[in-house]
Short mmCIF file of C-alpha atoms and ligand atoms in Angstrom, two decimals:
data_model
loop_
_atom_site.label_atom_id
_atom_site.label_comp_id
_atom_site.label_asym_id
_atom_site.label_seq_id
_atom_site.Cartn_x
_atom_site.Cartn_y
_atom_site.Cartn_z
CA MET A 115 99.21 49.86 73.53
CA GLN A 116 102.97 50.49 73.35
CA THR A 117 105.18 48.66 70.91
CA GLN A 118 108.09 46.61 72.23
CA GLU A 119 110.39 49.32 70.91
CA GLN A 120 108.58 51.95 73.01
CA LEU A 121 108.65 49.73 76.07
CA ASN A 122 112.42 49.39 75.72
CA ARG A 123 112.76 53.14 75.82
CA ILE A 124 110.64 53.70 78.92
CA GLN A 125 112.61 55.18 81.76
CA ILE A 126 110.99 53.51 84.73
CA GLY A 127 113.28 54.92 87.38
CA PRO A 128 112.87 58.59 88.11
CA GLU A 129 116.65 58.66 88.59
CA THR A 130 116.88 58.78 84.82
CA LEU A 131 114.84 61.99 84.69
CA SER A 132 116.73 64.52 82.68
CA LEU A 133 115.81 67.50 80.58
CA PRO A 134 113.68 66.45 77.64
CA GLN A 135 115.28 66.17 74.27
CA ILE A 136 114.47 68.95 71.86
CA ASP A 137 114.42 68.43 68.13
CA LYS A 138 115.70 70.97 65.59
CA ARG A 139 112.39 72.84 65.42
CA GLY A 140 112.41 73.24 69.19
CA THR A 141 109.69 70.62 69.59
CA ASN A 142 109.93 68.39 72.57
CA VAL A 143 110.24 64.76 71.57
CA SER A 144 109.65 63.17 74.98
CA SER A 145 106.31 61.98 76.26
CA TYR A 146 104.58 60.52 79.29
CA ILE A 147 102.57 57.32 79.11
CA ILE A 148 99.94 57.00 81.83
CA ARG A 149 97.67 54.09 82.56
CA GLY A 150 94.75 55.49 84.50
CA GLY A 151 92.64 54.00 87.24
CA ASN A 152 95.03 53.78 90.20
CA ARG A 153 93.98 55.37 93.49
CA LEU A 154 96.84 57.62 94.63
CA LEU A 155 97.91 56.73 98.17
CA GLY A 156 100.75 57.83 100.44
CA ASP A 157 102.95 60.85 101.05
CA VAL A 158 104.47 63.43 98.75
CA LYS A 159 106.87 66.29 99.53
CA VAL A 160 106.52 69.64 97.83
CA SER A 161 109.58 71.46 96.42
CA GLY A 162 110.48 75.13 96.67
CA SER A 163 108.27 77.62 94.84
CA LYS A 164 109.24 78.13 91.19
CA ASN A 165 107.88 81.65 91.00
CA ALA A 166 109.40 82.73 94.33
CA ALA A 167 112.76 81.29 93.27
CA LEU A 168 112.70 83.19 89.96
CA GLY A 169 112.11 86.46 91.85
CA ILE A 170 114.67 85.69 94.56
CA ILE A 171 117.49 84.64 92.20
CA SER A 172 116.91 87.85 90.24
CA ALA A 173 116.79 89.93 93.43
CA ALA A 174 120.11 88.35 94.45
CA MET A 175 121.66 90.14 91.44
CA LEU A 176 121.15 93.39 93.36
CA LEU A 177 123.24 92.44 96.40
CA ASP A 178 126.63 93.76 97.44
CA GLY A 179 127.79 90.50 98.98
CA PRO A 180 127.23 86.77 98.61
CA CYS A 181 124.16 84.87 99.77
CA TRP A 182 123.04 81.28 100.16
CA VAL A 183 119.59 80.19 99.03
CA ASP A 184 117.98 76.98 100.14
CA ASN A 185 115.07 74.99 98.70
CA VAL A 186 115.65 76.14 95.10
CA PRO A 187 113.80 73.62 92.90
CA ASP A 188 115.82 71.73 90.31
CA ILE A 189 113.57 72.50 87.34
CA ALA A 190 114.22 73.67 83.80
CA ASP A 191 113.01 77.29 84.24
CA LEU A 192 115.27 77.81 87.25
CA ASN A 193 118.25 76.23 85.57
CA VAL A 194 117.76 78.59 82.62
CA MET A 195 117.58 81.52 85.06
CA LEU A 196 120.85 80.45 86.69
CA GLU A 197 122.51 80.20 83.27
CA ILE A 198 121.38 83.74 82.44
CA CYS A 199 122.76 85.06 85.75
CA ARG A 200 126.07 83.29 85.16
CA ALA A 201 126.21 84.90 81.70
CA LEU A 202 125.95 88.29 83.48
CA GLY A 203 129.08 87.34 85.43
CA ALA A 204 127.53 86.20 88.74
CA GLN A 205 129.17 83.25 90.50
CA ILE A 206 126.64 80.54 91.29
CA LYS A 207 127.20 77.03 92.50
CA ARG A 208 125.17 74.29 94.16
CA GLU A 209 126.79 73.12 97.39
CA SER A 210 126.71 69.47 98.44
CA ASP A 211 123.58 69.95 100.60
CA GLY A 212 121.70 71.49 97.63
CA THR A 213 122.03 75.09 98.87
CA LEU A 214 122.78 77.59 96.14
CA TYR A 215 125.76 79.91 96.67
CA ILE A 216 125.28 83.17 94.76
CA ASN A 217 127.86 85.94 94.47
CA PRO A 218 126.68 88.81 92.25
CA CYS A 219 129.73 91.02 92.99
CA THR A 220 131.43 89.69 89.85
CA ILE A 221 128.63 90.86 87.50
CA THR A 222 130.23 92.69 84.57
CA THR A 223 127.30 93.62 82.33
CA CYS A 224 123.81 95.07 82.54
CA GLU A 225 122.83 93.37 79.26
CA ALA A 226 120.87 90.15 79.53
CA THR A 227 120.72 89.47 75.83
CA TYR A 228 121.58 85.84 76.20
CA ASP A 229 119.20 83.90 73.95
CA LYS A 230 117.56 81.95 76.77
CA VAL A 231 116.12 85.14 78.30
CA ARG A 232 113.41 84.73 75.66
CA SER A 233 112.45 81.26 76.86
CA ILE A 234 111.21 82.08 80.38
CA ARG A 235 108.94 84.69 81.92
CA GLY A 236 110.81 85.31 85.16
CA SER A 237 113.82 86.73 83.30
CA TYR A 238 112.05 90.10 83.30
CA TYR A 239 112.88 90.49 87.00
CA LEU A 240 116.46 91.12 85.88
CA LEU A 241 115.26 94.50 84.61
CA GLY A 242 114.47 95.60 88.16
CA ALA A 243 117.60 93.99 89.61
CA LEU A 244 120.10 95.38 87.07
CA LEU A 245 118.43 98.78 87.07
CA GLY A 246 118.85 98.86 90.86
CA ARG A 247 122.43 97.62 90.70
CA MET A 248 123.81 99.56 87.70
CA ASN A 249 121.13 102.16 86.88
CA ARG A 250 120.81 100.45 83.47
CA ALA A 251 119.47 97.23 82.08
CA SER A 252 118.86 95.81 78.67
CA ILE A 253 117.15 92.46 78.19
CA TYR A 254 115.41 90.50 75.50
CA MET A 255 111.62 90.38 75.72
CA PRO A 256 110.74 87.55 78.14
CA GLY A 257 108.93 84.39 77.02
CA GLY A 258 106.93 81.92 79.14
CA CYS A 259 103.54 80.24 78.75
CA ASN A 260 101.25 81.53 76.03
CA PHE A 261 97.97 82.70 77.62
CA GLY A 262 97.31 85.40 75.03
CA THR A 263 98.90 88.84 75.28
CA ARG A 264 101.06 89.33 78.36
CA PRO A 265 101.65 93.09 78.60
CA ILE A 266 104.39 94.56 80.80
CA ASP A 267 103.19 98.16 80.75
CA GLN A 268 102.83 98.27 84.55
CA HIS A 269 106.47 97.24 85.02
CA MET A 270 107.48 100.06 82.67
CA LYS A 271 105.21 102.56 84.40
CA GLY A 272 106.88 101.68 87.71
CA PHE A 273 110.42 102.06 86.36
CA GLU A 274 109.53 105.40 84.77
CA SER A 275 108.09 106.64 88.07
CA LEU A 276 111.40 105.78 89.72
CA GLY A 277 113.12 108.06 87.19
CA ALA A 278 114.14 105.62 84.45
CA SER A 279 113.61 106.05 80.74
CA VAL A 280 112.27 102.98 78.96
CA THR A 281 112.67 102.08 75.29
CA ILE A 282 111.77 98.93 73.42
CA GLU A 283 113.65 98.27 70.17
CA TYR A 284 114.84 95.27 68.18
CA GLY A 285 113.11 92.92 70.63
CA LYS A 286 114.98 94.36 73.60
CA ILE A 287 113.74 96.34 76.59
CA ASN A 288 116.15 99.06 77.71
CA VAL A 289 115.80 100.93 81.00
CA GLU A 290 118.17 103.64 82.12
CA ALA A 291 118.26 106.20 84.93
CA GLU A 292 120.74 108.79 86.10
CA HIS A 293 119.71 107.86 89.56
CA LEU A 294 116.62 106.16 90.97
CA ARG A 295 114.40 108.01 93.42
CA GLY A 296 111.49 106.72 95.48
CA GLU A 297 107.97 107.55 94.29
CA HIS A 298 104.29 106.79 94.86
CA ILE A 299 103.19 104.21 92.26
CA PHE A 300 99.60 103.10 91.75
CA LEU A 301 99.32 99.91 89.68
CA ASP A 302 96.36 100.07 87.26
CA VAL A 303 96.23 96.25 87.21
CA VAL A 304 97.00 93.88 90.08
CA SER A 305 100.17 92.32 88.66
CA VAL A 306 102.45 89.85 90.42
CA GLY A 307 105.32 90.50 88.03
CA ALA A 308 105.09 94.31 88.14
CA THR A 309 104.85 94.31 91.96
CA ILE A 310 108.01 92.19 92.30
CA ASN A 311 109.95 94.01 89.58
CA ILE A 312 109.24 97.49 90.96
CA MET A 313 109.90 96.32 94.53
CA ILE A 314 113.34 94.99 93.51
CA ALA A 315 114.28 98.15 91.58
CA ALA A 316 113.11 100.41 94.44
CA VAL A 317 115.29 98.75 97.09
CA LYS A 318 118.31 100.87 96.16
CA ALA A 319 116.40 103.99 95.07
CA GLU A 320 116.91 107.16 97.08
CA GLY A 321 114.00 107.77 99.50
CA THR A 322 110.77 105.85 99.92
CA THR A 323 108.73 104.07 97.26
CA VAL A 324 105.09 103.20 97.87
CA ILE A 325 103.42 100.63 95.59
CA GLU A 326 99.63 100.83 95.80
CA ASN A 327 97.23 98.20 94.46
CA ALA A 328 100.09 95.73 94.80
CA ALA A 329 99.55 92.01 94.26
CA ARG A 330 99.57 89.89 97.45
CA GLU A 331 100.73 86.44 96.32
CA PRO A 332 102.82 84.40 98.79
CA HIS A 333 105.87 84.62 96.55
CA ILE A 334 105.76 88.44 96.71
CA VAL A 335 106.08 88.15 100.49
CA ASP A 336 108.91 85.68 99.97
CA VAL A 337 110.90 88.00 97.69
CA ALA A 338 110.36 90.85 100.21
CA ASN A 339 111.52 88.62 103.10
CA PHE A 340 114.60 87.63 101.11
CA LEU A 341 115.46 91.27 100.40
CA ASN A 342 114.97 92.20 104.08
CA THR A 343 117.17 89.29 105.20
CA MET A 344 119.87 90.70 102.90
CA GLY A 345 119.60 94.20 104.41
CA ALA A 346 116.71 95.91 102.58
CA ASN A 347 113.77 97.70 104.19
CA VAL A 348 110.52 96.48 102.57
CA ARG A 349 107.29 96.69 104.59
CA GLY A 350 103.71 95.65 103.82
CA ALA A 351 104.33 92.81 101.35
CA GLY A 352 101.25 90.57 101.45
CA THR A 353 98.96 93.63 101.62
CA ASP A 354 98.04 95.92 98.74
CA VAL A 355 100.38 98.70 99.90
CA ILE A 356 104.13 98.01 99.94
CA ARG A 357 106.62 100.60 101.29
CA ILE A 358 110.27 100.35 100.36
CA SER A 359 112.80 102.62 102.08
CA GLY A 360 115.88 102.85 99.89
CA THR A 361 119.10 101.24 101.19
CA PRO A 362 122.27 102.11 99.23
CA VAL A 363 124.23 99.00 100.19
CA LEU A 364 122.89 95.47 100.78
CA GLU A 365 125.59 93.65 102.70
CA ALA A 366 123.88 90.27 102.30
CA ASN A 367 126.17 87.45 103.56
CA ALA A 368 123.09 85.58 104.81
CA THR A 369 121.10 82.43 104.08
CA TYR A 370 117.46 82.31 102.96
CA SER A 371 115.07 79.40 102.43
CA ILE A 372 112.41 79.59 99.68
CA ILE A 373 108.75 78.86 100.52
CA PRO A 374 107.03 75.69 99.25
CA ASP A 375 105.36 75.72 95.84
CA GLN A 376 101.65 76.42 96.31
CA ILE A 377 100.78 75.32 92.76
CA GLU A 378 102.75 72.07 92.92
CA ALA A 379 101.04 71.28 96.25
CA GLY A 380 97.64 72.03 94.74
CA THR A 381 98.33 69.77 91.78
CA TYR A 382 98.97 66.79 94.10
CA MET A 383 95.90 67.65 96.22
CA LEU A 384 93.72 67.66 93.10
CA ALA A 385 95.30 64.43 91.84
CA ALA A 386 94.46 62.74 95.16
CA ALA A 387 90.79 63.81 94.97
CA LEU A 388 90.50 62.95 91.30
CA THR A 389 91.61 59.34 91.85
CA ARG A 390 89.56 59.07 95.04
CA GLY A 391 92.80 58.48 96.84
CA ASP A 392 94.36 59.31 100.20
CA VAL A 393 97.47 61.47 99.95
CA THR A 394 99.27 63.61 102.52
CA VAL A 395 101.10 66.53 100.96
CA HIS A 396 104.12 67.54 103.09
CA ASP A 397 106.33 70.61 103.54
CA ILE A 398 103.65 73.12 102.65
CA ILE A 399 102.20 76.28 104.18
CA PRO A 400 98.51 75.32 104.64
CA LYS A 401 97.45 78.98 104.77
CA HIS A 402 98.59 79.38 101.13
CA MET A 403 96.35 76.47 100.16
CA GLU A 404 93.13 77.87 101.69
CA PRO A 405 91.60 79.08 98.38
CA LEU A 406 91.87 75.50 97.09
CA THR A 407 91.15 73.60 100.31
CA ALA A 408 87.90 75.50 100.87
CA LYS A 409 86.63 74.77 97.35
CA MET A 410 87.65 71.12 97.49
CA GLU A 411 85.70 70.72 100.72
CA GLU A 412 82.69 72.34 99.01
CA MET A 413 82.97 69.57 96.40
CA GLY A 414 82.89 66.89 99.10
CA VAL A 415 86.61 66.17 99.37
CA LYS A 416 87.82 65.49 102.92
CA THR A 417 90.90 67.35 104.13
CA GLU A 418 92.93 67.28 107.33
CA VAL A 419 95.23 70.24 107.87
CA GLY A 420 98.41 69.88 109.96
CA ASP A 421 101.21 72.39 110.73
CA ASP A 422 102.92 71.84 107.39
CA THR A 423 100.81 69.10 105.82
CA ILE A 424 97.41 68.59 104.24
CA ARG A 425 95.85 65.15 103.92
CA VAL A 426 93.33 64.87 101.07
CA TYR A 427 91.16 61.76 100.97
CA MET A 428 87.99 60.29 99.48
CA GLU A 429 86.21 56.98 99.74
CA PRO A 430 86.72 54.83 96.62
CA ASP A 431 83.03 55.08 95.65
CA GLN A 432 82.42 58.66 96.83
CA GLN A 433 80.91 61.19 94.41
CA LEU A 434 82.25 64.70 93.96
CA ARG A 435 79.80 67.62 93.91
CA ALA A 436 79.83 70.22 91.13
CA ALA A 437 81.05 73.75 92.02
CA ASN A 438 81.66 77.13 90.42
CA PHE A 439 85.12 78.71 90.38
CA LYS A 440 86.51 82.16 89.55
CA THR A 441 90.24 82.75 89.22
CA MET A 442 91.43 85.91 90.95
CA PRO A 443 94.66 87.43 92.28
CA TYR A 444 95.63 86.03 95.73
CA PRO A 445 93.86 85.36 98.07
CA GLY A 446 91.41 84.41 95.32
CA PHE A 447 91.51 81.10 93.50
CA PRO A 448 94.84 80.85 91.59
CA THR A 449 94.74 80.88 87.82
CA ASP A 450 97.71 78.49 87.84
CA LEU A 451 95.42 75.79 89.30
CA GLN A 452 92.60 76.47 86.83
CA PRO A 453 93.37 73.72 84.25
CA GLN A 454 94.02 71.04 86.91
CA THR A 455 90.78 71.96 88.73
CA THR A 456 88.76 71.82 85.52
CA VAL A 457 89.76 68.14 85.23
CA LEU A 458 88.28 67.51 88.68
CA LEU A 459 85.06 69.24 87.63
CA CYS A 460 84.82 66.90 84.62
CA VAL A 461 84.27 63.93 86.94
CA ALA A 462 82.07 65.72 89.52
CA GLU A 463 78.33 65.09 89.51
CA GLY A 464 76.48 67.90 87.75
CA SER A 465 77.34 71.03 85.84
CA SER A 466 80.09 73.42 87.02
CA LYS A 467 81.49 76.73 85.81
CA MET A 468 85.09 77.89 85.65
CA LEU A 469 85.54 81.62 85.09
CA GLU A 470 89.07 82.66 84.09
CA ASN A 471 89.54 86.24 85.25
CA VAL A 472 93.31 86.67 84.98
CA TRP A 473 94.39 85.55 81.49
CA GLU A 474 92.57 86.18 78.23
CA ASN A 475 93.35 82.81 76.65
CA ARG A 476 93.88 80.01 79.14
CA PHE A 477 91.43 77.40 77.84
CA GLN A 478 93.46 75.99 74.93
CA TYR A 479 93.78 72.63 76.70
CA ILE A 480 89.99 72.12 76.72
CA ASP A 481 90.04 70.58 73.23
CA ASP A 482 92.44 67.94 74.57
CA LEU A 483 90.10 67.21 77.47
CA LYS A 484 87.23 66.86 74.99
CA THR A 485 89.34 64.34 73.05
CA MET A 486 89.43 62.39 76.30
CA GLY A 487 85.64 62.43 76.59
CA ALA A 488 84.96 65.57 78.64
CA GLU A 489 81.87 67.63 77.84
CA ILE A 490 82.85 71.28 78.09
CA MET A 491 81.59 74.41 76.39
CA VAL A 492 83.63 77.60 76.41
CA ALA A 493 81.83 80.94 76.23
CA GLY A 494 84.24 83.87 76.47
CA HIS A 495 86.11 83.62 79.73
CA THR A 496 83.86 80.88 81.15
CA ALA A 497 84.07 77.13 80.70
CA ILE A 498 80.85 75.24 81.43
CA ILE A 499 81.64 71.67 82.40
CA ALA A 500 78.82 69.11 82.13
CA GLY A 501 80.39 66.76 84.69
CA SER A 502 79.90 63.03 85.33
CA SER A 503 82.28 62.21 82.43
CA GLN A 504 84.18 58.97 82.23
CA LEU A 505 87.45 60.13 80.70
CA THR A 506 89.18 57.78 78.29
CA GLY A 507 92.88 57.66 77.40
CA ALA A 508 94.06 59.47 74.27
CA LYS A 509 97.14 61.10 72.75
CA VAL A 510 97.20 64.72 73.87
CA MET A 511 99.82 67.42 74.31
CA ALA A 512 101.08 69.69 77.07
CA ARG A 513 100.09 73.11 75.71
CA ASP A 514 101.74 74.97 78.58
CA LEU A 515 103.07 74.16 82.04
CA ARG A 516 99.82 73.89 84.02
CA ALA A 517 97.75 72.67 81.07
CA GLY A 518 100.30 69.86 80.80
CA ALA A 519 99.87 69.01 84.49
CA ALA A 520 96.11 68.94 83.89
CA MET A 521 96.62 66.38 81.12
CA VAL A 522 98.57 64.18 83.54
CA LEU A 523 95.69 64.42 86.02
CA ALA A 524 93.18 63.58 83.30
CA GLY A 525 95.30 60.56 82.35
CA LEU A 526 95.28 59.33 85.96
CA ALA A 527 91.47 59.45 86.04
CA ALA A 528 90.94 58.01 82.55
CA THR A 529 90.43 54.41 81.59
CA GLY A 530 93.13 53.01 79.32
CA GLU A 531 96.32 54.66 78.24
CA THR A 532 97.08 58.35 77.77
CA GLU A 533 100.14 59.66 75.95
CA ILE A 534 101.16 63.24 76.63
CA THR A 535 103.62 64.86 74.26
CA ASP A 536 105.66 68.05 74.62
CA ILE A 537 106.33 67.29 78.29
CA GLY A 538 109.28 69.70 78.43
CA LYS A 539 106.62 72.31 79.19
CA ILE A 540 105.61 70.36 82.32
CA GLU A 541 109.18 69.79 83.46
CA ARG A 542 109.81 73.53 83.32
CA GLY A 543 107.95 73.78 86.61
CA TYR A 544 107.55 70.43 88.42
CA GLU A 545 110.57 68.92 90.15
CA ASN A 546 110.79 65.12 89.80
CA PHE A 547 107.18 64.96 88.64
CA VAL A 548 107.29 61.37 87.42
CA LYS A 549 109.17 60.19 90.52
CA LYS A 550 106.76 61.86 92.93
CA MET A 551 103.68 60.63 91.05
CA ARG A 552 105.04 57.08 90.97
CA MET A 553 105.76 57.21 94.72
CA ILE A 554 102.07 57.75 95.42
CA GLY A 555 101.04 54.99 93.06
CA ALA A 556 100.56 56.59 89.65
CA ASP A 557 101.29 54.39 86.66
CA ILE A 558 103.29 56.93 84.68
CA ALA A 559 106.46 56.53 82.66
CA ARG A 560 108.61 58.90 80.66
CA ILE A 561 109.58 57.98 77.14
CA VAL A 562 112.41 59.59 75.20
CA GLU A 563 112.18 59.21 71.45
C1 UD1 B 645 102.76 85.42 87.32
C2 UD1 B 645 103.11 83.95 87.27
C3 UD1 B 645 102.06 83.18 86.47
C4 UD1 B 645 100.66 83.45 87.01
C5 UD1 B 645 100.39 84.94 87.13
C6 UD1 B 645 99.08 85.25 87.83
C7 UD1 B 645 105.55 84.03 87.35
C8 UD1 B 645 106.84 83.81 86.63
N1 UD1 B 645 104.42 83.83 86.65
O1 UD1 B 645 102.78 85.88 85.97
O2 UD1 B 645 102.37 81.81 86.57
O3 UD1 B 645 99.71 82.89 86.14
O4 UD1 B 645 101.46 85.57 87.89
O5 UD1 B 645 99.05 84.69 89.11
O6 UD1 B 645 105.53 84.35 88.52
N2 UD1 B 645 99.09 92.75 83.26
C9 UD1 B 645 99.00 93.95 82.60
N3 UD1 B 645 100.11 94.74 82.57
C10 UD1 B 645 101.29 94.39 83.15
C11 UD1 B 645 101.37 93.16 83.82
C12 UD1 B 645 100.24 92.36 83.86
O7 UD1 B 645 97.95 94.31 82.06
O8 UD1 B 645 102.26 95.16 83.10
C13 UD1 B 645 97.89 91.86 83.32
C14 UD1 B 645 98.11 90.54 82.61
O9 UD1 B 645 97.77 90.61 81.24
C15 UD1 B 645 97.18 89.61 83.38
C16 UD1 B 645 97.20 90.19 84.80
O10 UD1 B 645 97.69 91.51 84.69
O11 UD1 B 645 95.88 89.71 82.88
C17 UD1 B 645 98.05 89.42 85.78
O12 UD1 B 645 99.38 89.32 85.30
P1 UD1 B 645 100.63 89.17 86.28
O13 UD1 B 645 100.15 89.03 87.68
O14 UD1 B 645 101.59 90.26 85.97
O15 UD1 B 645 101.28 87.80 85.80
P2 UD1 B 645 102.81 87.44 85.67
O16 UD1 B 645 103.58 88.14 86.74
O17 UD1 B 645 103.26 87.59 84.25
#
């Protein structure tokens, strides 16, 4: 139960949502309080894709004219990215309709050594963008969620193939080329980040670059479409071979709208099933959701797919069936939905398996789920979930962005009250999370200490 003092501090209205407060040690001192048990019902709109926006804002730093970008989510990671780009000298402002005006022509430096570079992952796309723009770039090592080691050797391999020298010293990555020339690059690992970074750098290289064994995620296609709208010549994005014909000048002066966030959409779809609710998720590209929709149907969840909507519904007393999952690069099951899906498996009937194939250490949140009553055993990269658990509220923490979202889902399905701390990690990637959840009936409030 909350004390009267806590109740006084609850921000009921989502209008009050602001960045979480951070204490001197960098620890987030805000939390969510959730009272579980409500069926989620109604409609929810998905925001622009976080990961596409990070790539597109970086790619905009390559342009030779201004551009306008629509559907940029108002989330902490993106706001940090915009701050970094402003520190490079780019002019960026939000217009009254929410569109972002970006003019990179005023960039004065190729050094992104602003402290916040270290706090997000997507900042590494500035390596590709500044290398393409100025033949040099120097940035702090990027940060982001901790899933174990997150190597960037494939990015470096790509830059070197384009003719750049790469050094890493004093926590900075430096890339430098006399001039960039197109090359054949075979990625040893299917990497979203390396595919986007090399694609961006290659846009202004002389001649043609071919990236083989490229990743195929929807946001890679989105970054390629953005670059083409601004004057580049990128073909094949969405397949495993991408061809980039170098274009010396990108006139830009055009508007681009970012695709919907596949992971945000999936989080609401899973929340609907978990609470045996009836929710229609709007403004999405249903094709991007197929890896999830197919598996949810296998578990007995009903779905209705429209042009840009998916309705997810279950009868109040309906049982979910157990299922086995494997995370894979797109079009496989996305690793960024792994923690949220594991929560659904906790309440399904029977034993399920979740195999994490992308990251070496993405099960840290399982201990929190166990605190809430889940029965899960982790063996290497596989979590074995006993199922049929009645989750109970507890005090848990958001260990990273998607693990934090999973805790919210667990709280919605649990009896009693759940407190989630360190919610700044969740708000890095979900726009108006509390507001949207409340609109479909979740009993969730945000508390600022
Ligand atoms: C992006 C997403 C992240 C998501 C991941 C996989 C952003 C900002 N982040 O991360 O949310 O979980 O895709 O869908 O878009 N690898 C290497 N060498 C490299 C690069 C990657 O070995 O140079 C390995 C990684 O250790 C990992 C795998 O490749 O095992 C996939 O990583 P990658 O696709 O690059 O992930 P990110 O782009 O960092």
